[in-house]
XYZ file of C-alpha atoms in Angstrom:
761
model
C -6.800 -28.418 18.031
C -4.517 -29.466 20.871
C -1.322 -27.890 22.144
C 0.904 -30.374 20.285
C -0.540 -29.329 16.889
C -0.031 -25.688 17.833
C 3.584 -26.349 18.823
C 4.173 -28.182 15.542
C 2.988 -25.180 13.540
C 5.032 -22.818 15.726
C 8.167 -24.936 15.323
C 7.870 -25.066 11.522
C 7.354 -21.321 11.216
C 10.123 -20.475 13.678
C 12.498 -22.632 11.642
C 11.444 -20.854 8.428
C 11.951 -17.434 10.040
C 15.412 -18.275 11.410
C 16.583 -19.676 8.068
C 15.255 -16.768 5.982
C 16.511 -14.029 8.316
C 19.963 -15.655 8.518
C 19.981 -15.988 4.747
C 19.055 -12.324 4.399
C 21.951 -11.200 6.591
C 24.268 -13.056 4.193
C 22.628 -12.158 0.870
C 22.527 -8.442 1.650
C 26.346 -8.395 1.816
C 26.805 -9.829 -1.677
C 27.618 -7.064 -4.208
C 25.361 -8.676 -6.808
C 22.349 -8.248 -4.504
C 22.808 -4.571 -3.653
C 20.157 -3.671 -6.203
C 17.651 -5.898 -4.348
C 18.316 -4.875 -0.754
C 19.544 -1.288 -1.136
C 17.358 0.002 -3.972
C 16.352 3.242 -2.263
C 19.896 4.116 -1.247
C 21.245 3.289 -4.712
C 18.537 5.396 -6.338
C 19.740 8.394 -4.341
C 23.401 7.675 -5.091
C 24.235 7.664 -1.399
C 25.654 4.180 -0.975
C 29.324 3.333 -1.347
C 29.970 -0.123 -2.667
C 32.797 -1.086 -0.375
C 32.637 -4.849 -0.504
C 33.353 -6.527 2.837
C 36.121 -9.055 3.170
C 35.254 -12.405 1.669
C 34.898 -14.219 4.988
C 32.591 -11.523 6.389
C 30.268 -11.774 3.406
C 29.248 -15.331 4.288
C 28.686 -14.927 8.026
C 25.263 -13.905 9.398
C 25.329 -10.727 11.450
C 22.690 -8.686 13.325
C 24.123 -5.304 12.286
C 21.033 -4.451 10.229
C 18.846 -4.908 13.312
C 20.965 -2.441 15.255
C 20.810 0.110 12.458
C 17.036 -0.254 12.128
C 16.634 0.184 15.886
C 18.814 3.305 15.974
C 17.091 5.059 13.070
C 15.134 7.999 14.448
C 11.708 9.215 13.406
C 13.131 12.464 12.022
C 15.528 10.508 9.805
C 12.659 8.413 8.476
C 10.560 11.518 7.860
C 13.365 13.138 5.855
C 14.101 9.972 3.886
C 10.716 8.332 3.312
C 8.019 10.899 4.049
C 5.089 11.161 6.433
C 3.270 8.007 5.313
C 6.226 5.838 6.313
C 6.406 7.539 9.718
C 2.664 7.061 10.215
C 2.953 3.367 9.380
C 5.735 2.871 11.920
C 3.634 4.778 14.463
C 0.850 2.271 13.808
C 3.212 -0.542 14.718
C 4.428 1.319 17.822
C 0.852 2.040 18.909
C -0.006 -1.658 18.483
C 3.020 -2.624 20.597
C 1.972 -0.249 23.373
C -1.672 -1.334 23.379
C -1.002 -5.058 23.301
C 1.761 -4.824 25.873
C -0.897 -3.599 28.314
C -3.379 -6.193 27.059
C -0.848 -9.024 27.363
C 0.230 -8.061 30.882
C -3.370 -7.886 32.127
C -4.701 -10.987 30.386
C -1.691 -13.268 30.875
C -1.412 -12.289 34.545
C -5.091 -12.547 35.488
C -7.391 -13.913 32.760
C -5.293 -16.897 31.605
C -4.769 -18.397 35.116
C -8.490 -17.984 35.834
C -9.381 -19.778 32.608
C -6.948 -22.609 33.302
C -7.431 -23.119 37.045
C -10.959 -21.761 37.458
C -12.943 -25.003 37.468
C -11.953 -27.776 39.812
C -10.614 -30.381 37.399
C -7.643 -32.657 36.919
C -5.182 -31.365 34.303
C -3.050 -33.437 31.926
C 0.456 -32.651 30.765
C 0.626 -29.275 29.023
C 1.322 -30.582 25.499
C -1.607 -33.010 25.719
C -4.147 -30.408 26.784
C -6.740 -29.134 24.282
C -6.576 -25.418 23.587
C -10.084 -24.946 24.960
C -8.653 -25.410 28.458
C -7.018 -21.957 28.119
C -10.206 -20.160 27.026
C -13.147 -18.652 28.877
C -15.167 -21.631 27.675
C -13.500 -23.626 30.439
C -15.350 -21.675 33.154
C -18.583 -22.915 34.648
C -21.858 -20.952 34.302
C -22.399 -18.315 37.016
C -18.715 -18.556 37.925
C -17.640 -15.983 40.473
C -14.410 -15.447 38.499
C -16.155 -13.745 35.567
C -15.678 -10.377 37.265
C -11.948 -10.737 36.438
C -12.798 -10.810 32.731
C -15.131 -7.824 33.049
C -12.560 -5.779 34.956
C -9.837 -6.751 32.456
C -12.103 -5.641 29.606
C -12.473 -2.214 31.241
C -8.711 -1.874 31.712
C -8.007 -2.922 28.110
C -10.615 -0.549 26.668
C -9.464 2.404 28.763
C -5.799 1.878 27.900
C -6.544 1.402 24.187
C -8.709 4.546 23.975
C -6.163 6.651 25.846
C -3.268 5.507 23.658
C -5.319 5.959 20.479
C -6.266 9.498 21.510
C -2.690 10.606 22.162
C -1.469 8.965 18.953
C -4.234 10.592 16.903
C -3.303 13.944 18.420
C 0.383 13.416 17.631
C -0.264 12.325 14.045
C -2.620 15.291 13.508
C 0.155 17.658 14.601
C 2.578 15.946 12.235
C 0.136 16.327 9.348
C -0.318 20.046 10.061
C 3.465 20.446 10.193
C 3.713 18.509 6.914
C 1.229 20.883 5.231
C 3.030 23.956 6.563
C 6.421 22.633 5.435
C 5.254 21.909 1.864
C 5.082 25.553 0.810
C 6.580 24.982 -2.643
C 4.165 22.251 -3.731
C 2.315 23.199 -6.933
C -0.765 21.228 -5.900
C -1.681 23.943 -3.379
C -2.234 26.403 -6.254
C -3.926 23.939 -8.593
C -7.501 22.762 -9.009
C -8.346 19.769 -11.170
C -11.433 20.715 -13.131
C -13.377 17.812 -14.645
C -16.598 17.525 -16.648
C -15.959 20.699 -18.623
C -19.080 21.223 -20.792
C -18.642 20.884 -24.531
C -19.449 23.841 -26.748
C -20.007 23.560 -30.526
C -18.516 27.016 -31.077
C -15.251 26.728 -29.155
C -12.732 24.238 -27.837
C -12.425 23.047 -24.255
C -9.398 25.279 -23.867
C -11.376 28.393 -24.776
C -14.324 27.297 -22.627
C -12.140 26.966 -19.541
C -10.453 30.327 -20.161
C -13.775 32.078 -20.675
C -15.345 30.538 -17.562
C -12.539 31.402 -15.159
C -11.873 34.871 -16.543
C -15.590 35.540 -16.093
C -16.138 34.137 -12.584
C -12.635 34.061 -11.039
C -10.977 37.034 -12.714
C -9.150 38.414 -9.621
C -7.692 35.016 -8.591
C -7.380 33.061 -11.870
C -3.809 32.705 -13.148
C -3.805 30.251 -16.069
C -4.726 26.689 -16.957
C -3.393 23.628 -18.714
C -5.592 21.236 -20.688
C -5.268 17.472 -20.511
C -4.883 15.812 -23.908
C -5.857 12.383 -25.102
C -3.015 9.884 -25.099
C -1.702 10.017 -28.640
C 1.617 10.843 -30.202
C 2.992 12.186 -26.898
C 2.488 8.967 -24.998
C 3.497 6.764 -27.911
C 6.794 8.581 -28.345
C 7.544 8.394 -24.639
C 6.702 4.692 -24.521
C 8.853 3.976 -27.571
C 11.744 5.951 -26.149
C 11.494 4.041 -22.886
C 11.563 0.709 -24.747
C 14.619 1.811 -26.699
C 16.385 2.994 -23.567
C 15.632 -0.243 -21.764
C 16.923 -2.210 -24.765
C 20.344 -0.523 -24.981
C 21.003 1.000 -21.576
C 23.286 -1.873 -20.608
C 25.399 -1.620 -23.772
C 28.795 -0.157 -22.959
C 29.545 2.928 -25.097
C 33.055 1.733 -25.945
C 32.213 -1.702 -27.285
C 32.910 -2.454 -30.906
C 29.941 -3.081 -33.122
C 31.811 -5.728 -35.111
C 29.584 -8.794 -35.176
C 30.989 -11.875 -33.471
C 29.633 -15.342 -32.908
C 29.311 -17.146 -29.611
C 27.554 -20.252 -28.379
C 24.043 -19.637 -27.145
C 23.115 -20.614 -23.588
C 20.123 -22.702 -24.632
C 21.289 -24.313 -27.889
C 24.481 -25.508 -29.542
C 24.324 -23.051 -32.432
C 26.220 -19.779 -32.460
C 24.519 -16.441 -32.043
C 25.589 -12.843 -32.415
C 26.701 -11.203 -29.203
C 25.843 -7.654 -30.268
C 22.344 -6.387 -30.821
C 23.301 -3.508 -33.142
C 25.123 -3.064 -36.419
C 26.530 0.046 -38.094
C 24.825 0.440 -41.438
C 26.719 1.475 -44.512
C 25.210 4.917 -44.896
C 23.069 7.377 -43.058
C 20.163 6.846 -45.401
C 20.095 3.192 -44.412
C 19.959 3.893 -40.709
C 17.410 6.705 -40.675
C 14.776 7.377 -43.264
C 14.352 10.842 -44.672
C 11.660 12.461 -42.589
C 9.078 14.626 -44.204
C 6.433 16.613 -42.438
C 3.754 14.477 -44.076
C 5.153 11.386 -42.319
C 4.440 12.924 -38.914
C 0.828 13.813 -39.745
C -1.616 11.795 -37.672
C -4.766 10.231 -38.992
C -6.508 11.424 -35.849
C -5.684 14.729 -34.261
C -4.541 15.198 -30.689
C -7.826 15.847 -28.899
C -8.393 17.868 -25.794
C -10.131 16.165 -22.926
C -12.809 17.872 -20.790
C -10.274 18.028 -17.963
C -7.971 20.903 -17.046
C -5.485 21.892 -14.380
C -6.484 25.405 -13.342
C -3.873 27.521 -11.552
C -4.718 30.259 -9.068
C -2.679 33.134 -7.691
C -2.867 32.012 -4.063
C -3.375 28.768 -2.182
C -6.475 30.106 -0.477
C -8.117 30.941 -3.822
C -7.511 27.386 -5.027
C -8.944 25.975 -1.800
C -12.113 28.054 -2.102
C -12.600 27.126 -5.763
C -12.228 23.419 -4.965
C -14.782 23.488 -2.137
C -17.689 25.395 -3.711
C -20.258 24.063 -6.159
C -19.453 25.685 -9.486
C -22.843 25.476 -11.226
C -26.420 24.426 -10.547
C -25.636 21.098 -12.249
C -23.319 19.109 -9.948
C -22.289 16.874 -12.852
C -20.572 19.789 -14.648
C -17.493 21.812 -13.671
C -16.472 19.405 -10.907
C -13.543 20.850 -8.962
C -11.076 19.095 -6.651
C -7.693 20.075 -5.326
C -5.165 18.583 -7.718
C -2.805 15.839 -6.544
C 0.948 16.307 -6.697
C 2.445 16.052 -10.216
C 4.149 12.710 -9.452
C 0.907 11.513 -7.859
C -1.385 12.167 -10.833
C -2.806 8.984 -12.351
C -3.050 10.249 -15.926
C -4.818 7.192 -17.266
C -7.958 7.885 -15.225
C -8.177 11.552 -16.203
C -9.580 10.473 -19.557
C -12.527 8.692 -17.871
C -15.708 10.792 -18.317
C -16.933 12.087 -14.987
C -20.490 10.919 -15.635
C -19.248 7.317 -15.684
C -17.670 7.400 -12.234
C -20.793 6.601 -10.232
C -21.469 3.579 -12.452
C -17.864 2.444 -12.094
C -18.100 2.680 -8.293
C -21.220 0.531 -8.255
C -19.647 -1.991 -10.636
C -16.448 -2.295 -8.605
C -18.475 -2.656 -5.393
C -20.505 -5.469 -6.952
C -17.298 -7.100 -8.204
C -15.656 -6.921 -4.770
C -18.737 -8.388 -3.058
C -18.935 -11.161 -5.655
C -15.278 -11.992 -5.082
C -15.944 -12.141 -1.331
C -18.611 -14.783 -1.916
C -16.357 -16.725 -4.293
C -13.684 -16.699 -1.605
C -16.083 -18.558 0.706
C -15.205 -21.822 -1.048
C -11.476 -21.987 -0.182
C -12.081 -20.647 3.330
C -14.720 -23.308 3.983
C -12.370 -25.986 2.643
C -9.630 -24.725 4.952
C -11.988 -24.934 7.917
C -12.699 -28.502 6.897
C -9.006 -29.304 7.366
C -9.052 -27.882 10.889
C -12.164 -29.947 11.707
C -11.075 -33.309 10.267
C -12.046 -35.171 13.424
C -15.586 -33.823 13.168
C -15.835 -34.483 9.438
C -14.436 -38.003 9.756
C -17.557 -39.044 11.679
C -19.706 -38.372 8.610
C -17.021 -39.123 5.988
C -15.162 -42.323 6.982
C -12.676 -42.069 4.092
C -10.983 -39.190 5.955
C -10.032 -41.377 8.923
C -6.751 -42.689 7.423
C -5.424 -39.098 7.391
C -5.749 -38.963 11.171
C -3.916 -42.199 11.958
C -0.397 -40.766 11.896
C 0.192 -38.454 14.850
C 2.676 -36.178 13.045
C 0.565 -36.099 9.880
C -2.491 -35.190 11.930
C -0.641 -32.268 13.555
C 0.656 -30.955 10.230
C -2.708 -31.225 8.449
C -4.792 -29.693 11.236
C -2.215 -27.291 12.684
C 0.012 -26.004 9.879
C -1.523 -26.691 6.477
C -4.792 -24.667 6.772
C -3.070 -21.366 7.543
C -0.542 -21.889 4.727
C -3.295 -22.511 2.178
C -5.216 -19.432 3.330
C -2.101 -17.247 3.081
C -1.442 -18.497 -0.468
C -5.011 -17.741 -1.530
C -4.760 -14.249 -0.042
C -1.898 -13.339 -2.374
C -4.540 -12.828 -5.071
C -6.508 -10.275 -3.057
C -4.339 -7.079 -3.064
C -3.709 -7.031 -6.855
C -7.407 -7.548 -7.544
C -8.453 -4.821 -5.115
C -5.891 -2.480 -6.667
C -7.438 -3.248 -10.057
C -10.909 -2.448 -8.697
C -9.612 0.853 -7.300
C -8.135 1.677 -10.702
C -11.447 0.947 -12.441
C -13.202 3.152 -9.899
C -11.501 6.172 -11.474
C -9.117 7.435 -8.786
C -7.279 10.530 -10.046
C -4.136 9.987 -7.979
C -1.881 7.050 -7.240
C -2.003 7.644 -3.490
C -5.815 7.737 -3.547
C -5.867 4.529 -5.573
C -3.586 2.772 -3.064
C -5.591 4.092 -0.117
C -8.828 2.903 -1.700
C -7.284 -0.525 -2.294
C -6.109 -0.565 1.330
C -9.665 -0.004 2.604
C -11.004 -2.729 0.336
C -8.366 -5.203 1.490
C -9.138 -4.352 5.141
C -12.831 -5.147 4.646
C -12.061 -8.292 2.669
C -9.487 -9.571 5.164
C -11.603 -9.006 8.266
C -14.647 -10.566 6.650
C -12.928 -13.685 5.314
C -10.280 -14.390 7.938
C -12.457 -13.635 10.953
C -16.175 -13.824 10.205
C -16.192 -16.421 7.415
C -13.853 -18.720 9.342
C -16.094 -18.486 12.387
C -19.246 -18.986 10.301
C -17.941 -21.959 8.310
C -16.435 -23.575 11.417
C -19.780 -23.234 13.201
C -21.593 -24.830 10.261
C -19.155 -27.768 10.137
C -19.385 -28.446 13.858
C -23.058 -27.761 14.554
C -24.644 -27.729 11.067
C -26.320 -24.426 11.963
C -25.847 -20.769 11.197
C -26.723 -17.541 12.934
C -30.482 -17.545 13.305
C -30.973 -13.790 13.855
C -29.090 -10.597 14.518
C -30.303 -10.706 18.123
C -28.360 -13.938 18.672
C -25.189 -12.640 17.020
C -23.214 -11.856 20.231
C -23.980 -15.286 21.707
C -23.127 -17.106 18.479
C -19.833 -15.212 18.151
C -19.059 -15.975 21.797
C -19.570 -19.692 21.122
C -17.514 -19.712 17.919
C -14.480 -17.524 18.755
C -12.932 -19.843 21.408
C -13.150 -22.803 19.025
C -11.190 -20.872 16.386
C -8.439 -19.678 18.751
C -6.036 -22.387 17.575
C -6.502 -21.504 13.904
C -5.982 -17.803 14.601
C -2.731 -18.581 16.410
C -1.405 -20.700 13.536
C -2.424 -17.941 11.118
C -0.379 -15.505 13.211
C 2.634 -17.832 12.826
C 2.253 -18.268 9.070
C 1.027 -14.901 7.840
C 2.753 -12.895 10.575
C 6.127 -14.398 11.427
C 6.843 -16.205 8.163
C 5.301 -13.331 6.188
C 7.771 -10.882 7.721
C 10.656 -13.219 6.925
C 9.527 -13.377 3.285
C 9.172 -9.588 3.209
C 12.732 -8.969 4.310
C 14.305 -11.474 1.933
C 12.366 -10.103 -1.095
C 12.044 -13.446 -2.962
C 10.563 -11.936 -6.144
C 13.309 -9.320 -6.483
C 15.982 -11.874 -5.633
C 14.772 -14.348 -8.271
C 14.418 -11.594 -10.870
C 17.934 -10.372 -10.164
C 19.242 -13.947 -10.472
C 17.513 -14.376 -13.843
C 18.891 -11.044 -15.076
C 22.461 -12.036 -14.196
C 22.556 -15.746 -14.986
C 20.203 -16.125 -17.948
C 20.069 -12.647 -19.524
C 23.789 -12.120 -18.734
C 23.209 -8.572 -17.542
C 26.390 -7.444 -15.773
C 25.154 -3.959 -14.937
C 23.739 -3.211 -11.505
C 20.262 -2.462 -12.752
C 17.387 -2.309 -10.323
C 13.728 -1.469 -10.111
C 12.861 0.679 -7.130
C 9.717 -0.307 -5.244
C 6.950 1.549 -3.456
C 5.935 0.473 0.027
C 2.848 -1.810 -0.214
C 0.635 -0.011 2.281
C -2.434 -1.729 0.837
C -0.946 -5.086 1.878
C 0.815 -4.408 5.161
C -1.726 -2.119 6.870
C -4.616 -4.628 6.497
C -2.372 -7.378 7.858
C -1.444 -5.227 10.850
C -5.091 -4.365 11.488
C -6.180 -7.993 11.188
C -3.759 -9.063 13.916
C -4.997 -6.164 16.037
C -8.569 -7.422 15.621
C -7.529 -10.970 16.530
C -5.746 -9.639 19.605
C -8.737 -7.658 20.867
C -11.368 -10.314 20.178
C -9.293 -13.051 21.841
C -7.959 -10.956 24.730
C -10.427 -12.055 27.418
C -11.720 -15.092 25.497
C -8.479 -16.898 24.555
C -5.499 -14.811 25.751
C -2.878 -17.397 24.769
C -2.542 -15.668 21.374
C -1.264 -12.387 22.875
C 2.459 -13.291 23.341
C 2.625 -14.473 19.724
C 1.068 -11.216 18.512
C 3.546 -9.172 20.527
C 6.424 -11.062 18.920
C 4.934 -10.231 15.502
C 4.632 -6.510 16.306
C 8.220 -6.292 17.586
C 9.553 -8.081 14.485
C 7.403 -5.842 12.267
C 8.873 -2.733 13.879
C 12.453 -3.747 13.059
C 11.847 -5.314 9.657
C 9.602 -2.588 8.262
C 12.010 0.132 9.409
C 14.838 -1.694 7.642
C 12.798 -2.028 4.453
C 11.731 1.618 4.460
C 15.294 2.796 5.016
C 16.958 0.566 2.428
C 14.490 -0.833 -0.110
C 11.378 1.258 -0.742
C 11.335 4.769 -2.140
C 8.672 7.460 -1.850
C 7.581 8.975 -5.124
C 4.179 10.088 -3.844
C 2.374 10.062 -0.511
C -0.976 10.854 1.031
C 0.272 13.054 3.878
C -0.584 10.631 6.684
C -4.120 9.837 5.527
C -3.693 6.159 6.372
C -3.975 6.902 10.096
C -7.812 7.333 10.165
C -8.065 3.855 8.605
C -5.980 2.444 11.453
C -7.878 4.367 14.134
C -11.373 3.483 12.876
C -10.544 -0.196 12.391
C -8.974 -0.417 15.853
C -12.093 1.122 17.405
C -14.220 -1.382 15.467
C -12.068 -4.243 16.771
C -12.383 -2.961 20.324
C -16.181 -2.675 20.122
C -16.401 -6.128 18.518
C -14.421 -7.619 21.405
C -16.826 -5.965 23.862
C -19.849 -7.343 22.002
C -18.354 -10.847 22.007
C -17.599 -10.569 25.737
C -21.195 -9.412 26.312
C -22.446 -12.510 24.516
C -20.220 -14.771 26.581
C -21.285 -13.190 29.847
C -24.855 -13.885 28.757
C -24.038 -17.516 27.984
C -22.401 -17.887 31.398
C -25.496 -16.345 33.019
C -23.548 -13.472 34.583
C -26.034 -10.604 34.611
C -23.716 -8.307 36.584
C -20.860 -8.623 34.060
C -23.320 -8.179 31.164
C -24.783 -5.066 32.774
C -21.358 -3.485 33.211
C -20.337 -4.271 29.604
C -23.182 -2.341 27.947
C -22.069 1.105 29.273
C -18.520 0.286 28.154
C -19.723 -0.189 24.570
C -21.589 3.128 24.666
C -18.582 4.962 26.099
C -16.341 3.548 23.353
C -18.798 4.730 20.683
C -18.831 8.213 22.234
C -15.036 8.269 22.226
C -14.994 7.279 18.562
C -17.423 10.061 17.658
C -15.387 12.639 19.581
C -12.198 11.655 17.724
C -14.078 11.809 14.431
C -15.246 15.344 15.146
C -11.938 16.525 16.638
C -9.282 15.027 14.364
C -10.796 13.514 11.206
C -11.362 16.849 9.333
C -7.615 17.576 9.561
C -6.994 14.538 7.355
C -9.708 15.476 4.860
C -9.148 19.201 4.205
C -6.448 21.850 4.392
C -6.799 24.487 7.156
C -7.337 27.939 5.639
C -5.250 29.723 8.282
C -2.144 27.706 7.369
C -2.590 28.326 3.637
C -3.162 32.066 4.144
C -0.062 32.299 6.331
C 1.970 30.529 3.627
C 0.609 32.925 0.972
C 1.558 35.971 3.005
C 5.033 34.636 3.720
C 5.672 33.970 0.016
C 4.437 37.418 -0.982
C 6.754 39.056 1.541
C 9.800 37.036 0.452
C 9.027 37.407 -3.264
C 8.750 33.663 -3.932
C 5.207 33.825 -5.262
C 6.187 34.766 -8.828
C 8.706 31.939 -8.989
C 6.057 29.472 -7.832
C 3.628 30.757 -10.471
C 6.203 30.288 -13.224
C 6.728 26.613 -12.325
C 3.089 25.546 -12.263
C 2.611 24.703 -15.930
C 5.908 22.873 -16.147
C 4.995 20.741 -13.128
C 1.729 19.438 -14.622
C 2.803 19.024 -18.248
C 2.022 15.669 -19.843
C 5.524 15.549 -21.349
C 7.904 14.680 -18.492
C 11.415 16.034 -18.619
C 12.804 13.289 -16.432
C 13.021 9.735 -17.588
C 10.868 7.133 -16.004
C 13.938 5.593 -14.464
C 14.830 8.756 -12.648
C 11.222 9.193 -11.655
C 11.312 5.761 -10.059
C 14.382 6.880 -8.208
C 12.523 9.801 -6.736
C 13.395 12.389 -9.365
C 12.535 15.799 -8.101
C 10.637 18.461 -9.987
C 11.233 19.004 -13.648
C 14.601 20.164 -14.916
C 15.185 23.872 -14.944
C 17.296 23.960 -18.077
C 14.554 22.797 -20.423
C 11.328 24.650 -21.027
C 8.079 22.766 -21.296
C 5.548 23.708 -23.946
C 2.367 25.438 -22.880
C -1.164 24.355 -23.709
C -1.077 26.074 -27.099
C 2.184 24.410 -28.060
C 0.713 20.991 -27.352
C -1.598 21.290 -30.345
C -0.856 18.787 -33.136
C 0.519 21.151 -35.729
C 2.917 22.869 -33.310
C 3.946 19.560 -31.801
C 4.766 18.003 -35.174
C 6.889 20.947 -36.261
C 8.805 21.016 -32.982
C 9.424 17.269 -33.156
C 10.782 17.535 -36.695
C 13.127 20.383 -35.757
C 14.317 18.566 -32.658
C 14.969 15.411 -34.656
C 16.987 17.251 -37.297
C 19.062 18.993 -34.613
C 19.753 15.732 -32.825
C 20.657 13.971 -36.091
C 23.138 16.638 -37.113
C 24.861 16.884 -33.757
C 24.940 13.105 -33.035
C 23.760 13.695 -29.474
C 21.947 10.407 -29.018
C 23.445 9.371 -25.730
C 22.006 6.588 -23.596
C 22.952 5.986 -20.027
C 21.381 4.591 -16.917
C 20.204 6.893 -14.187
C 21.027 5.317 -10.839
C 21.108 8.641 -9.093
C 18.527 11.320 -8.753
C 19.963 13.368 -11.623
C 17.483 13.667 -14.492
C 18.183 12.299 -17.938
C 16.062 13.470 -20.856
C 14.631 11.947 -23.956
C 15.309 13.416 -27.355
C 12.255 13.341 -29.672
C 14.559 12.369 -32.516
C 15.866 9.447 -30.471
C 12.318 8.248 -29.914
C 11.476 8.576 -33.584
C 14.561 6.549 -34.605
C 13.395 3.646 -32.474
C 9.833 3.971 -33.705
C 10.927 3.616 -37.358
C 13.453 0.777 -36.883
C-alpha cells in the first residue's frame, strides 16, 4: 500500500466522522429524539424538556463536547458506577502511554526509518509505506540503537503508568466495597448442587444442613423454583402492559374507522372494546382453573443468608463436603445482577458446557479465517494479479485501486466483526454464568482473544502466505517471521484504525439502531408517547476494541510508528464520546465493581511483551547482536513486573478483604442497622419482582417497602394459587387495574388479577 491509498481511506473516514458528528449535534436537540440520546437522564426523571428555539435546533454546536469534558470522575461514579469510571480510566491510561510512545517514536524512530539509508526520495504521496518502517534500514545499521533505546523508554513508561493506575483502581475498588454496606449480596451465599433426598424436599435439606453445621451464623434461606406459573404470569403481564401502555386513559372506547397506512381499506383505531357485561369480559374463576398439571418444583439451588458478612465470606470460601460436586458455595451476585435462567442448569453439567463453548469458539475462529484471508487478498491485489490475470482490470483505475486496496478491506472486516460479540455473549450464556456482569465479563474476554487472533495474527499469517506462499516453519522462527510480516501490514492496520476506530466512534454516538427504531415507532406504528428502551454499556464490545488498538500501537511503535498519531486521535475522541454516552445514554443496572481492569492490564502487558519479541526478531534479521542482547533482559523484566502486579493487586479484584467486611459488621451492630438488613434479605432475592421490568431498566432501586414479598413457604403451589385468586378478586371488585408508563425511577407494580385477565383474553 502506498501513501495515496492511505490518504484516500483517511479522507473517506474523516468525511464520515464529520457528517455523523454534525448530524448528532442536530438530532440530539430534536424533542422526538430525546428518548434515543438522553435515555439515562429520562429514566431518572432528571431532564427538563425545554425545547430550544427552532433555529437553534438545526444548527450544529459543540456544547456536548464541553459538557463531556467538564464532567468529573466523582460525578461519573455517582451516576454510572465504578465500571464506567474504570473504563474511562482505561482510555486515559491509553492516552498517557501512547502520548509518550508517540513523542519518542515520531521524534526519533520515524526520521531514522525515513532518512537512515542513503537513497533518493520521491514526493510524499507517491512513497510506499515501507519507507516509513524499520524495514527501510540496512543490515548492521548503526542507527538500530535508536530503536532499542526507544523500546526501553516505551516499556519503562508503560510499566510505570500501568502500576500507578492499577494502584489507583485497587483503591477505588476497596472504597467501593466499603461504601456498599447495605448490599444484600454481602450476607448471601448461592448454594448449588444441593443433594436430593427421597425423604425430604430441597428446602428441608438446606435447612437441616445449615442448622447442623452453621447454627451460630445461619439466618435463613430462600429456595429457587423452576420457572412456572410465576414467570408465565410476569411475562403475560409485561406483554399486556406493553400493549396498552401508550393508550391514553381518557380516550373513548367507541370504535371508529380510519384509513390504514398500508392499504386503502378502513381499520379500527382503538384496540379495545367495552363488552356488554362483566361476565363477557372476565370469566368466572374457580380454584380448579388455577390448578397446574405440573407442580411448581424446587430447584437444587438456594440463597442462604447469614448473620454477618464475614460468616457469608467464610462459608463461600471453604469446601462444604468431601465431594466437590455437591454443596457448591459462591458469594451471591446482587439481586439485579442474578441471571435466573442459568440457576436452573444442573451444576454437574457446567464443566461439559465450558468445554462445548470453548470448542464452539475455537471452531468459529477457524471459520473466520475465510473472510480474513479474502480481505487480505484485496490488500494484495498486485501480488495476486501476477498469478490471476483476470484481476488486472481492477487495478487499471487509479482511484478504484486506492479504494479497493486502501478502504474496502477494513470496511468488510468491520462488518464481519459485528457478528462476533453477540455470538460470544451467547457462548457465555451457555457456559452457565450465574450473574449478568459475569456473563458480560466472560464475553469480553472471549472477544478480546478472538479480536487479537483474527485482526492481528491471522491477518499477518494470511498476508505472509499470499506474498511468500509460506507459513511459520517452527516456534523458534516466530519472532523473525513476525518481524518480517508486521511492517507489510502497517498500512492495513492504519486503515482499520480509521474505519473501526474513527468511524466506529461516530456510529456509536449517533446510535443508528435506536434512531431507526424510534423513527419506525413514530412514523409507522404512530406511537406519540416518548417511549424508550434504556441500554447497558457494551463493555464486551468497546474494551476489546480499545485493547486491540493498544496492541497495534505497541507492536508498530518501533517498527512502523506512522500509526501512532492516528491512534492518539482515536483515544482522544473515545474519551469525549464515551463520557457523553455514559452520562446521557447508558444506565447501570448491575456492575462488576471494577473487575474489567485486570483484563485491560494483562492484555496491555501481553501487547508490550509481544512488541519486544517482534523487535527482538527484527534486530536478529538486521544482524544487530548488541540490540538483540539488550532486548532479552527487557522481556524478562517486563514478565517480572507482570508477576509482581498479579501478586500485589489481582487478589483485590477476586475476593473481598475480611478486615473491611468485619469493620462493616461491627459498624452496623453498633448503629443498629443489622436487623433492618436481615429483614430485607428475602425480599431482595425473591423470584417475584415488585418493580416492573420497565422501572428495572430505568435503574429501579431495591424492592418497594409497602408490599411484602412471600417467603419460601408461601411460594409453594397451593399457597400461591390461593393468594392469586384472592388478589384477583380484590382487584376485580375495586377496579384498580391501572396502566401507566414508568419513565422515572418510581416503581410500578403488577396486579396478579391484571396478569390473569390478559392471560385469558
